[in-house]
Amino acid sequence: MSVKQKACALRYPKDADAPFISVSGRGTRAEKIIQIAKENKIPLVKDDALVEVLSIQEVGSLIPEETYSAIASIFAFIAKMEDGDGGKELFESRSR
């Protein structure tokens, strides 16, 4: 049995209480989500355990509280990248 690729995208509007799941998919849909992210230069972070938790949530729902710390680390990593501070170490530690 082959393992299908999974992907989730998050949004965190300024007025939101927490980030929410804007799209989720597996297999071909996950590949499309990743392709669109790459084409639009949206940062990607590989975290198999996190995507397992997020992929079972409803699209449009806030992320589960148990993922706050992991998601905060990812958003901090993205902010560092956008500020030009790198963030490579965090990405490498999250993807191991």
PDB file of C-alpha atoms in Angstrom:
ATOM      1  CA  MET A   1       0.000   0.000   0.000  1.00  0.00           C
ATOM      2  CA  SER A   2       1.500   3.323  -1.028  1.00  0.00           C
ATOM      3  CA  VAL A   3       1.439   6.352   1.231  1.00  0.00           C
ATOM      4  CA  LYS A   4      -0.257   9.303  -0.418  1.00  0.00           C
ATOM      5  CA  GLN A   5       1.360  12.695  -0.116  1.00  0.00           C
ATOM      6  CA  LYS A   6      -0.522  15.155   2.088  1.00  0.00           C
ATOM      7  CA  ALA A   7      -0.456  18.950   2.143  1.00  0.00           C
ATOM      8  CA  CYS A   8      -2.195  21.715   4.061  1.00  0.00           C
ATOM      9  CA  ALA A   9      -2.069  25.465   3.661  1.00  0.00           C
ATOM     10  CA  LEU A  10      -2.684  27.894   6.491  1.00  0.00           C
ATOM     11  CA  ARG A  11      -3.793  31.521   6.651  1.00  0.00           C
ATOM     12  CA  TYR A  12      -3.489  33.832   9.609  1.00  0.00           C
ATOM     13  CA  PRO A  13      -5.392  37.073   9.025  1.00  0.00           C
ATOM     14  CA  LYS A  14      -4.493  39.895  11.406  1.00  0.00           C
ATOM     15  CA  ASP A  15      -7.947  39.860  12.992  1.00  0.00           C
ATOM     16  CA  ALA A  16      -8.093  36.073  13.535  1.00  0.00           C
ATOM     17  CA  ASP A  17      -7.744  34.365  16.912  1.00  0.00           C
ATOM     18  CA  ALA A  18      -5.484  31.704  15.386  1.00  0.00           C
ATOM     19  CA  PRO A  19      -4.368  30.461  11.973  1.00  0.00           C
ATOM     20  CA  PHE A  20      -6.905  28.450  10.019  1.00  0.00           C
ATOM     21  CA  ILE A  21      -6.647  25.699   7.448  1.00  0.00           C
ATOM     22  CA  SER A  22      -7.333  27.253   4.060  1.00  0.00           C
ATOM     23  CA  VAL A  23      -6.856  24.132   1.933  1.00  0.00           C
ATOM     24  CA  SER A  24      -5.980  20.507   2.505  1.00  0.00           C
ATOM     25  CA  GLY A  25      -5.478  17.538   0.258  1.00  0.00           C
ATOM     26  CA  ARG A  26      -3.795  14.223  -0.383  1.00  0.00           C
ATOM     27  CA  GLY A  27      -2.425  12.550  -3.468  1.00  0.00           C
ATOM     28  CA  THR A  28      -2.886  14.548  -6.652  1.00  0.00           C
ATOM     29  CA  ARG A  29      -4.573  17.402  -4.793  1.00  0.00           C
ATOM     30  CA  ALA A  30      -1.595  17.653  -2.389  1.00  0.00           C
ATOM     31  CA  GLU A  31       0.776  17.752  -5.345  1.00  0.00           C
ATOM     32  CA  LYS A  32      -1.285  20.603  -6.845  1.00  0.00           C
ATOM     33  CA  ILE A  33      -1.241  22.532  -3.546  1.00  0.00           C
ATOM     34  CA  ILE A  34       2.552  22.204  -3.421  1.00  0.00           C
ATOM     35  CA  GLN A  35       2.921  23.170  -7.089  1.00  0.00           C
ATOM     36  CA  ILE A  36       0.800  26.310  -6.632  1.00  0.00           C
ATOM     37  CA  ALA A  37       2.783  27.260  -3.511  1.00  0.00           C
ATOM     38  CA  LYS A  38       6.084  26.901  -5.380  1.00  0.00           C
ATOM     39  CA  GLU A  39       4.810  28.882  -8.374  1.00  0.00           C
ATOM     40  CA  ASN A  40       3.746  31.703  -6.045  1.00  0.00           C
ATOM     41  CA  LYS A  41       6.910  31.562  -3.909  1.00  0.00           C
ATOM     42  CA  ILE A  42       4.926  30.590  -0.825  1.00  0.00           C
ATOM     43  CA  PRO A  43       7.252  29.000   1.760  1.00  0.00           C
ATOM     44  CA  LEU A  44       6.910  25.252   2.211  1.00  0.00           C
ATOM     45  CA  VAL A  45       7.810  23.333   5.362  1.00  0.00           C
ATOM     46  CA  LYS A  46       7.838  19.539   5.464  1.00  0.00           C
ATOM     47  CA  ASP A  47       6.567  18.172   8.775  1.00  0.00           C
ATOM     48  CA  ASP A  48       4.928  14.764   8.450  1.00  0.00           C
ATOM     49  CA  ALA A  49       3.575  14.637  12.003  1.00  0.00           C
ATOM     50  CA  LEU A  50       2.037  18.104  11.750  1.00  0.00           C
ATOM     51  CA  VAL A  51       0.394  17.487   8.382  1.00  0.00           C
ATOM     52  CA  GLU A  52      -1.129  14.287   9.823  1.00  0.00           C
ATOM     53  CA  VAL A  53      -2.867  16.322  12.539  1.00  0.00           C
ATOM     54  CA  LEU A  54      -3.863  19.200  10.254  1.00  0.00           C
ATOM     55  CA  SER A  55      -5.117  17.031   7.393  1.00  0.00           C
ATOM     56  CA  ILE A  56      -7.891  15.486   9.504  1.00  0.00           C
ATOM     57  CA  GLN A  57      -9.302  18.917  10.429  1.00  0.00           C
ATOM     58  CA  GLU A  58     -12.048  20.631   8.454  1.00  0.00           C
ATOM     59  CA  VAL A  59     -10.941  23.183   5.872  1.00  0.00           C
ATOM     60  CA  GLY A  60     -11.791  26.590   7.332  1.00  0.00           C
ATOM     61  CA  SER A  61     -11.316  25.489  10.935  1.00  0.00           C
ATOM     62  CA  LEU A  62      -8.777  27.008  13.305  1.00  0.00           C
ATOM     63  CA  ILE A  63      -5.673  24.925  13.881  1.00  0.00           C
ATOM     64  CA  PRO A  64      -5.904  22.649  16.942  1.00  0.00           C
ATOM     65  CA  GLU A  65      -4.430  24.090  20.138  1.00  0.00           C
ATOM     66  CA  GLU A  66      -1.937  21.228  20.378  1.00  0.00           C
ATOM     67  CA  THR A  67      -0.312  22.497  17.154  1.00  0.00           C
ATOM     68  CA  TYR A  68       0.131  26.127  18.299  1.00  0.00           C
ATOM     69  CA  SER A  69       3.794  25.736  19.274  1.00  0.00           C
ATOM     70  CA  ALA A  70       4.785  23.959  16.047  1.00  0.00           C
ATOM     71  CA  ILE A  71       2.859  26.435  13.888  1.00  0.00           C
ATOM     72  CA  ALA A  72       4.333  29.407  15.780  1.00  0.00           C
ATOM     73  CA  SER A  73       7.819  28.041  15.025  1.00  0.00           C
ATOM     74  CA  ILE A  74       6.945  27.761  11.345  1.00  0.00           C
ATOM     75  CA  PHE A  75       5.551  31.303  11.180  1.00  0.00           C
ATOM     76  CA  ALA A  76       8.675  32.566  12.985  1.00  0.00           C
ATOM     77  CA  PHE A  77      10.821  30.739  10.433  1.00  0.00           C
ATOM     78  CA  ILE A  78       8.895  32.343   7.560  1.00  0.00           C
ATOM     79  CA  ALA A  79       9.191  35.795   9.161  1.00  0.00           C
ATOM     80  CA  LYS A  80      12.960  35.316   9.469  1.00  0.00           C
ATOM     81  CA  MET A  81      13.173  34.289   5.824  1.00  0.00           C
ATOM     82  CA  GLU A  82      11.171  37.313   4.724  1.00  0.00           C
ATOM     83  CA  ASP A  83      13.348  39.608   6.851  1.00  0.00           C
ATOM     84  CA  GLY A  84      16.455  38.163   5.218  1.00  0.00           C
ATOM     85  CA  ASP A  85      17.736  36.548   8.429  1.00  0.00           C
ATOM     86  CA  GLY A  86      17.843  33.088   6.867  1.00  0.00           C
ATOM     87  CA  GLY A  87      16.009  30.675   9.117  1.00  0.00           C
ATOM     88  CA  LYS A  88      17.767  27.691   7.551  1.00  0.00           C
ATOM     89  CA  GLU A  89      18.590  26.067  10.908  1.00  0.00           C
ATOM     90  CA  LEU A  90      14.954  26.000  11.995  1.00  0.00           C
ATOM     91  CA  PHE A  91      13.828  24.524   8.691  1.00  0.00           C
ATOM     92  CA  GLU A  92      16.446  21.778   8.877  1.00  0.00           C
ATOM     93  CA  SER A  93      15.523  20.867  12.443  1.00  0.00           C
ATOM     94  CA  ARG A  94      11.778  20.758  11.654  1.00  0.00           C
ATOM     95  CA  SER A  95      12.264  18.506   8.632  1.00  0.00           C
ATOM     96  CA  ARG A  96      14.316  15.813  10.405  1.00  0.00           C
TER      97      ARG A  96
END
